[in-house]
Every structure is written in structure tokens, then in C-alpha cells.
mmCIF file with all atom_site columns, C-alpha atoms in Angstrom:
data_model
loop_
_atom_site.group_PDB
_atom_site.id
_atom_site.type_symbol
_atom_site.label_atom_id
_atom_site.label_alt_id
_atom_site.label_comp_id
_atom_site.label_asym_id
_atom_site.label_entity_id
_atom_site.label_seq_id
_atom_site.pdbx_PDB_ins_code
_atom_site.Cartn_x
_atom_site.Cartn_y
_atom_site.Cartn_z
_atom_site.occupancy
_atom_site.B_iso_or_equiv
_atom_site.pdbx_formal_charge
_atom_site.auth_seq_id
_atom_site.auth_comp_id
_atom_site.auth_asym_id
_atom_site.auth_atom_id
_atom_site.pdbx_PDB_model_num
ATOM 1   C CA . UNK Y 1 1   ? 135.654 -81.338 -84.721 1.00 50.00 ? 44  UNK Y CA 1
ATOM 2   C CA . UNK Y 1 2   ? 134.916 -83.800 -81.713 1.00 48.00 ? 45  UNK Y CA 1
ATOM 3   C CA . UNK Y 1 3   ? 132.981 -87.124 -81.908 1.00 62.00 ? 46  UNK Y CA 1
ATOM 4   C CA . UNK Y 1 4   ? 130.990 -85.962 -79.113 1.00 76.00 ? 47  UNK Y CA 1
ATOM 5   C CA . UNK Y 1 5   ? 128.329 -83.818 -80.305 1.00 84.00 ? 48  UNK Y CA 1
ATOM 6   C CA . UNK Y 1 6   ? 127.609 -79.906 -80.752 1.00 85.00 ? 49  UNK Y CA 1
ATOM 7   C CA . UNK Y 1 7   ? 126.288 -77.242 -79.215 1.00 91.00 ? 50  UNK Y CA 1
ATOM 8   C CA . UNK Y 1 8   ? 124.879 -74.720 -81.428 1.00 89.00 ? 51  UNK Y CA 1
ATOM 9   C CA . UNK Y 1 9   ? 123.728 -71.119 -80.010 1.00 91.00 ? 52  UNK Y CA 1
ATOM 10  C CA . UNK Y 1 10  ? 121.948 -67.992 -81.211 1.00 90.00 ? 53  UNK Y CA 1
ATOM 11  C CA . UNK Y 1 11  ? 124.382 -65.154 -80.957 1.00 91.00 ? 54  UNK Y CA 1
ATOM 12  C CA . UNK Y 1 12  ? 122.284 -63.458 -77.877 1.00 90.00 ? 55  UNK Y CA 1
ATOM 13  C CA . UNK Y 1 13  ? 125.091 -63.801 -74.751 1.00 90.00 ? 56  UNK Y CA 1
ATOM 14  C CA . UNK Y 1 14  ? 123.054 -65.292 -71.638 1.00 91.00 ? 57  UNK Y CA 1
ATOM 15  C CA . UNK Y 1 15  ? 123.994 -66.231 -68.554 1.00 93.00 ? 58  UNK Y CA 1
ATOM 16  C CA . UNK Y 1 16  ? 122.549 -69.788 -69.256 1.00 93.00 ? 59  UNK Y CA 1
ATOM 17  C CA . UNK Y 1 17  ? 124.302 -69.788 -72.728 1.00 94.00 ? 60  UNK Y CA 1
ATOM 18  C CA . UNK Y 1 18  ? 127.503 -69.123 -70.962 1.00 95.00 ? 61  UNK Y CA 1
ATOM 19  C CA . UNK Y 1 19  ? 127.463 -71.798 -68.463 1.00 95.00 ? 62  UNK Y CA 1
ATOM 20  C CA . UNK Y 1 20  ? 125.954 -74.165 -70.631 1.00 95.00 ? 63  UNK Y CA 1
ATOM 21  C CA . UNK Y 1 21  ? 128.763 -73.924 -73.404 1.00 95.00 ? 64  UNK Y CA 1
ATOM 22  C CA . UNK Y 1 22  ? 131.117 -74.731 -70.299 1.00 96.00 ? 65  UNK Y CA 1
ATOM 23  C CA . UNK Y 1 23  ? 129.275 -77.750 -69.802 1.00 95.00 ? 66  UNK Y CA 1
ATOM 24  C CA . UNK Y 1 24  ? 129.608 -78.817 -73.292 1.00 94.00 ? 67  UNK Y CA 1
ATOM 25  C CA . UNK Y 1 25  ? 133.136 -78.377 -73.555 1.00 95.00 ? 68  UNK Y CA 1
ATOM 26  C CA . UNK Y 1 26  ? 133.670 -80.167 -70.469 1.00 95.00 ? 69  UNK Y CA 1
ATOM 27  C CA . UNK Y 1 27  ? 131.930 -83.032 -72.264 1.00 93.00 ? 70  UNK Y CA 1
ATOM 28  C CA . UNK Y 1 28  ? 134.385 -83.075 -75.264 1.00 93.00 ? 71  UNK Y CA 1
ATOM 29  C CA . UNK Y 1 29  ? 131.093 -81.204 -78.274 1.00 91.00 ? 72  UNK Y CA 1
ATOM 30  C CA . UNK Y 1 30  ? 131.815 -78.490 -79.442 1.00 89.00 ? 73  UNK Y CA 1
ATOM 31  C CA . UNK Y 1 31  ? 130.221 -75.004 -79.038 1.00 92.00 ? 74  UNK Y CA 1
ATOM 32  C CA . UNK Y 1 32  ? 129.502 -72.933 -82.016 1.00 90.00 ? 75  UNK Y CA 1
ATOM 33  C CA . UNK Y 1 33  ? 127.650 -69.038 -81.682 1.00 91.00 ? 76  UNK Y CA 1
ATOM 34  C CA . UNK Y 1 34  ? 125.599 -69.241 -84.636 1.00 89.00 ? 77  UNK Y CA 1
ATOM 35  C CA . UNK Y 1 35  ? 125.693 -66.039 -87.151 1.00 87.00 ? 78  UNK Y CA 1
ATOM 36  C CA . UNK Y 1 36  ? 123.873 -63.489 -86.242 1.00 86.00 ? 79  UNK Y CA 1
ATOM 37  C CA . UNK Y 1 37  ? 122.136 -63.044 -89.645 1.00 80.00 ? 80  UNK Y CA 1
ATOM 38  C CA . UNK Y 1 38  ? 120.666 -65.900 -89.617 1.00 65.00 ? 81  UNK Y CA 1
ATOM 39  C CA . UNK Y 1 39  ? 121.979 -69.529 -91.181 1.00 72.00 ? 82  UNK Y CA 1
ATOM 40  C CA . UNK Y 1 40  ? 124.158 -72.171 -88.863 1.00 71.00 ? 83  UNK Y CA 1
ATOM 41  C CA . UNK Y 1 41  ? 127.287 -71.023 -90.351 1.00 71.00 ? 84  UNK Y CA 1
ATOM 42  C CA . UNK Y 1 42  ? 129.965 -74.003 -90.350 1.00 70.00 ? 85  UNK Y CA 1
ATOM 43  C CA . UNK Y 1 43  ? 127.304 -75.953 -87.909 1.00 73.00 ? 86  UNK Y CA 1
ATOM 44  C CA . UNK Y 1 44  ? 125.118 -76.632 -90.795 1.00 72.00 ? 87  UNK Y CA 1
ATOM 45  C CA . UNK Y 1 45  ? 124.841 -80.423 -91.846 1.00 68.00 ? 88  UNK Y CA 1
ATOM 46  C CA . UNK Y 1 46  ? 126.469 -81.657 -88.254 1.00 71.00 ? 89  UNK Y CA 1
ATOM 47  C CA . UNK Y 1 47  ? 125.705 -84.892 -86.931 1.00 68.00 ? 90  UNK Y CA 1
ATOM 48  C CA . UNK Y 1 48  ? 124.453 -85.088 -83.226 1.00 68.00 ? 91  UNK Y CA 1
ATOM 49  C CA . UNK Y 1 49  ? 123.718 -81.387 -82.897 1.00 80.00 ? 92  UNK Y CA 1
ATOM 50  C CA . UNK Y 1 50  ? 121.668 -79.543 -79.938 1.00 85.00 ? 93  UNK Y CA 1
ATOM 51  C CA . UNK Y 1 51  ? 120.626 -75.897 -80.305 1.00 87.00 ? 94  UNK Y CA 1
ATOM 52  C CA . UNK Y 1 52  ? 120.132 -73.117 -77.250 1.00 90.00 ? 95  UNK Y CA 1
ATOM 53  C CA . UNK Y 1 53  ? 118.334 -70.192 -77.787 1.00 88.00 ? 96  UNK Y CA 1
ATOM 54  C CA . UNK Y 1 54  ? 114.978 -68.257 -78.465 1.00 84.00 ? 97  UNK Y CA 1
ATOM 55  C CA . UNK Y 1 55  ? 112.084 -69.557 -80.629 1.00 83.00 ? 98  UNK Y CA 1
ATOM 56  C CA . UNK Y 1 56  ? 112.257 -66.784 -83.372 1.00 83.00 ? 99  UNK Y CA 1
ATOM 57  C CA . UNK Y 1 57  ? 116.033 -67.393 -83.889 1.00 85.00 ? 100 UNK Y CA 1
ATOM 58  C CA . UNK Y 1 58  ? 115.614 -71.040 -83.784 1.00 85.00 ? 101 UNK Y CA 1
ATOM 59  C CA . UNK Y 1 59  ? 112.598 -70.858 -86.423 1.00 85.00 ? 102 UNK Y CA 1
ATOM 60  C CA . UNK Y 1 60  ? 114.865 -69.459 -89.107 1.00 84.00 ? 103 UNK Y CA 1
ATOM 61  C CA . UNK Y 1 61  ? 118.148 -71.845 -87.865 1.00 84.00 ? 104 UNK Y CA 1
ATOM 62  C CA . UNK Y 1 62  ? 116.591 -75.395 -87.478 1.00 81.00 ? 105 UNK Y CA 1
ATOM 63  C CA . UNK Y 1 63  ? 116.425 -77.220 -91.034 1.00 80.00 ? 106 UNK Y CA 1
ATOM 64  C CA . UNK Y 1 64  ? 119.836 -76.074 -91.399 1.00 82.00 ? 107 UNK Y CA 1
ATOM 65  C CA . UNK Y 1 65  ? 120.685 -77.092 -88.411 1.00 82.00 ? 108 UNK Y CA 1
ATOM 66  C CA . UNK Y 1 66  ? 118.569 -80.901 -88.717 1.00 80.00 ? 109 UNK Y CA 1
ATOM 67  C CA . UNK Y 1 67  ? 117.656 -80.471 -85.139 1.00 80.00 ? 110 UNK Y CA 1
ATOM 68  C CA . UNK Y 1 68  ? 114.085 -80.940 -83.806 1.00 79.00 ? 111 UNK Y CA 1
ATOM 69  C CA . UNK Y 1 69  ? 113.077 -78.315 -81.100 1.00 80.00 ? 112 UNK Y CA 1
ATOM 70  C CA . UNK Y 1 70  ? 111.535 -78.815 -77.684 1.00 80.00 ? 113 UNK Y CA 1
ATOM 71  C CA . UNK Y 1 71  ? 109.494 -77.252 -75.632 1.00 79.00 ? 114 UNK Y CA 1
ATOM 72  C CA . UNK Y 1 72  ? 108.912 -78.234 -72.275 1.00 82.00 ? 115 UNK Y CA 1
ATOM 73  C CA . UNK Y 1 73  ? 105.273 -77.877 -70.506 1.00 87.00 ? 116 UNK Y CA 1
ATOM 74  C CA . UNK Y 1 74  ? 104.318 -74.723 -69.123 1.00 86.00 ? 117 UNK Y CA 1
ATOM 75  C CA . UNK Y 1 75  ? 103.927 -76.009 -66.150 1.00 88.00 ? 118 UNK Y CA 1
ATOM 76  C CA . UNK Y 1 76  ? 107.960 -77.607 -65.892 1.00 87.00 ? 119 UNK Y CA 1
ATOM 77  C CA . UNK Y 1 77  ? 109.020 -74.810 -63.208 1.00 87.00 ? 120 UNK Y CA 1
ATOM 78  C CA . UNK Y 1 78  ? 106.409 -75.295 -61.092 1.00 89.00 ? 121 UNK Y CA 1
ATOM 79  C CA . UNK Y 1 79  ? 106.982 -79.471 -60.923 1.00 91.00 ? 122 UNK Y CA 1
ATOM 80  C CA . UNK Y 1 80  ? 110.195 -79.118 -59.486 1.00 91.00 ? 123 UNK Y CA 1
ATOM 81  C CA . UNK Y 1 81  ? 111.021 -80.467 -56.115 1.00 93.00 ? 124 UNK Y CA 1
ATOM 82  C CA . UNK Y 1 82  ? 111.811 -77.430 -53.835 1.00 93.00 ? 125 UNK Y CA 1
ATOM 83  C CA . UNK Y 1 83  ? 115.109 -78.986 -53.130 1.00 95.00 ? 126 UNK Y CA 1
ATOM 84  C CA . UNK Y 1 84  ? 116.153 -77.917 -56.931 1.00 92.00 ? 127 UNK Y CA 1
ATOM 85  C CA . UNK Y 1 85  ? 114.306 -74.392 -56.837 1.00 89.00 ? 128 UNK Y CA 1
ATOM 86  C CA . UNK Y 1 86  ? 114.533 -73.265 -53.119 1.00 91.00 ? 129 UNK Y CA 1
ATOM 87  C CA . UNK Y 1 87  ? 111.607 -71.275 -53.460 1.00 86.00 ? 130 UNK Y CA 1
ATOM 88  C CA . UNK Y 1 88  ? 107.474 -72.064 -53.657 1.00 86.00 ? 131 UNK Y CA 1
ATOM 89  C CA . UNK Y 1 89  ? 106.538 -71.801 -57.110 1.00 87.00 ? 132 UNK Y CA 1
ATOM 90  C CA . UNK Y 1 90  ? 102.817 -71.974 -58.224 1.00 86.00 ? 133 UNK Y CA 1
ATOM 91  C CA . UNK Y 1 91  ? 101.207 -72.235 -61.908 1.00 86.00 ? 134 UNK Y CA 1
ATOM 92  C CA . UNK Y 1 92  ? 98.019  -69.854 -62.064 1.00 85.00 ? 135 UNK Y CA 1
ATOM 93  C CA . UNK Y 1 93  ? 96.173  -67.894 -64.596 1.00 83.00 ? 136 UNK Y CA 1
ATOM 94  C CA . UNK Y 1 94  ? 96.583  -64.394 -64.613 1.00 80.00 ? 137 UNK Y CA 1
ATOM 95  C CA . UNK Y 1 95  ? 93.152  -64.045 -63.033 1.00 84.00 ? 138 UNK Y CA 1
ATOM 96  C CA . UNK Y 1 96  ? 93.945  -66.132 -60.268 1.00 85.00 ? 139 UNK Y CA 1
ATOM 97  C CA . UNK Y 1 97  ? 97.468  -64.288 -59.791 1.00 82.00 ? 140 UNK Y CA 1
ATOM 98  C CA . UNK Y 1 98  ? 95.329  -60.920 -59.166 1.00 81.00 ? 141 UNK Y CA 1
ATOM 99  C CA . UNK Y 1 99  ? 93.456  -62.239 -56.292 1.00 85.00 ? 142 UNK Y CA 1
ATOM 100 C CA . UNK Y 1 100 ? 96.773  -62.877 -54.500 1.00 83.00 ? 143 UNK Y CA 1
ATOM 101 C CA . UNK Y 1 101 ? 96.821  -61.210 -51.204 1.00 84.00 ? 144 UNK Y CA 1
ATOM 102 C CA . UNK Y 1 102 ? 100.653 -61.013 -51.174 1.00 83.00 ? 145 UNK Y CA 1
ATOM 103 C CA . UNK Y 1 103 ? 103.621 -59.478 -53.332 1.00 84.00 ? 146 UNK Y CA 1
ATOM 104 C CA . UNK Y 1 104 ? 104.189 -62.210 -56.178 1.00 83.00 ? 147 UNK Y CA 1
ATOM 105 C CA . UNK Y 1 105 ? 106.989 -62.655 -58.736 1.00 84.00 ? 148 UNK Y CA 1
ATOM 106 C CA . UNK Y 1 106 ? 104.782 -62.952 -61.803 1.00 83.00 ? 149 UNK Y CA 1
ATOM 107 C CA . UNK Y 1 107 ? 105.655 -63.902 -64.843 1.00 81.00 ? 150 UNK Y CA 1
ATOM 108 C CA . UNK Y 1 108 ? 104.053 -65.652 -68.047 1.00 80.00 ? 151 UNK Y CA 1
ATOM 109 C CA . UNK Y 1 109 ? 105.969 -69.168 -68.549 1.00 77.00 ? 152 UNK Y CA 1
ATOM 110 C CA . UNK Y 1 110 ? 106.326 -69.382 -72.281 1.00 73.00 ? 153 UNK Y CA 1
ATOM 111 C CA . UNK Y 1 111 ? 105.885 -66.349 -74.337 1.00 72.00 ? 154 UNK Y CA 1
ATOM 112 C CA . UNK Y 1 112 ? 106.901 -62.245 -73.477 1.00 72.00 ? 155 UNK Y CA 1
ATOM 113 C CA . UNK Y 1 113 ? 102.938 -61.250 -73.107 1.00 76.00 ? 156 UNK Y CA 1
ATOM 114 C CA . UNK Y 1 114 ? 103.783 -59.074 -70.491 1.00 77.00 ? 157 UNK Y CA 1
ATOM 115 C CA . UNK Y 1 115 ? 107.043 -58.319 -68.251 1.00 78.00 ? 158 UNK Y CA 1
ATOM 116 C CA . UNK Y 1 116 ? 108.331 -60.254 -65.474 1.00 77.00 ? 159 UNK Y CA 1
ATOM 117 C CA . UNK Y 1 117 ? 108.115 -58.410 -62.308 1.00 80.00 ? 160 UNK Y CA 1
ATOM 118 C CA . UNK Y 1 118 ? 107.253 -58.597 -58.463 1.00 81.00 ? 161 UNK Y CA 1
ATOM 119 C CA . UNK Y 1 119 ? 103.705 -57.168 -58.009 1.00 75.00 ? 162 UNK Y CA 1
ATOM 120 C CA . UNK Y 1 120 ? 102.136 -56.339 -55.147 1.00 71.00 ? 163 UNK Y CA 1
ATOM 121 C CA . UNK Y 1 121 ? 98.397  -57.834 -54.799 1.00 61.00 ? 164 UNK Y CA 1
ATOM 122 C CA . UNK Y 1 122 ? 96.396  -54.817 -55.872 1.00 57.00 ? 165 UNK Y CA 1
ATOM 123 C CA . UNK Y 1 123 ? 93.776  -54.620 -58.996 1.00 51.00 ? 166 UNK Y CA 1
ATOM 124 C CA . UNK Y 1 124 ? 95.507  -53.427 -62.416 1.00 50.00 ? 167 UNK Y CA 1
ATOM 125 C CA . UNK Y 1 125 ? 99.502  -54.416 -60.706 1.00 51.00 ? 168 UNK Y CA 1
ATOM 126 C CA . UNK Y 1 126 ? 99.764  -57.030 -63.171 1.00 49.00 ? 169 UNK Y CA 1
#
């Protein structure tokens, strides 16, 4: 056990997860994949703990785990400088993303209401 923190995360394997574990070893925490089933396994009761990972997971993880969650704005993407995203990103109701006249990568920033995708500007695409 390091002085430097944890890193808890729910068992899903991401891309994110992965390099973000990486990170946190780098840093001296530790990483711990938290049981599958539920509970935070030997992370339960640490001191100075962070947690990655979906809301559902995280709902039946975070007393044990003492950790408070965040959620950033739905509008985060969209606020960052181009220099970070390299792309022009734009925050819209779904009603307003229909009247595009262009393909658009749509999706919904917070919740799984309906799938990402590119659409092309037609009625019903998206």
C-alpha cells in the first residue's frame, strides 16, 4: 500500500481505464479493479481514494468506497479549447441537431438515451 492515494475501478476494461491506471501508477497510488459483484473488495475503508467507472456500478460501490462522485456539466466537451479536442464541438438539443444541414456525430452527453452515431441531416436519422 502507497501513501499516495488509490485508484479504484469497476471491472469493465476501457481504453480510458487502461491509460488512466498507468497514470496512477506513475504517480506512486495504487490501482485496484473492483469485484465484479459488487463491494470494493480490499479498497474498502482506504484513505484518499478516487473511483473510475459508470454511474450504476459506482451507485452500489461508493459508501464502501467513502468517495463522493462527480459529475461534470453536460456541456464540459463542448467548453474545451479546440487546441485540446481538434475538432468543432457544439451542445444542442436533439431538435436543433435535426435541422442540421450536414452529417453530425451525435451523441447524448450524459446518459445512453439513444446510440452514438454519425447521422446524416435527414428527418427521423437521429
Amino acid at each position: 500500500m502507497t501513501k499516495h492515494g488509490l485508484l479504484a475501478l469497476a471491472p469493465q476494461y476501457t481504453t480510458t481505464s487502461e491509460l488512466l491506471s498507468t497514470s496512477a501508477q506513475r504517480r506512486g497510488m495504487d490501482v485496484e479493479v473492483l469485484p465484479a459483484h459488487g463491494g470494493a473488495g480490499t479498497a474498502m475503508g482506504r484513505r484518499g481514494g478516487h473511483y473510475y467507472g459508470g454511474p450504476a456500478f459506482a451507485a452500489r460501490v461508493v459508501d464502501a468506497l467513502a468517495v463522493a462522485l462527480l459529475e461534470p456539466s453536460d456541456d464540459w466537451l463542448a467548453s474545451l479549447p479546440f487546441e485540446y479536442t481538434g475538432r468543432r464541438i457544439a451542445m444542442a438539443t436533439l431538435g436543433e441537431a435535426r435541422r442540421l444541414s450536414r452529417p453530425a456525430f451525435v451523441k447524448p452527453p450524459s446518459d445512453k438515451s439513444f446510440p452514438a452515431a454519425v447521422a446524416r441531416a435527414r428527418a427521423g436519422e437521429f
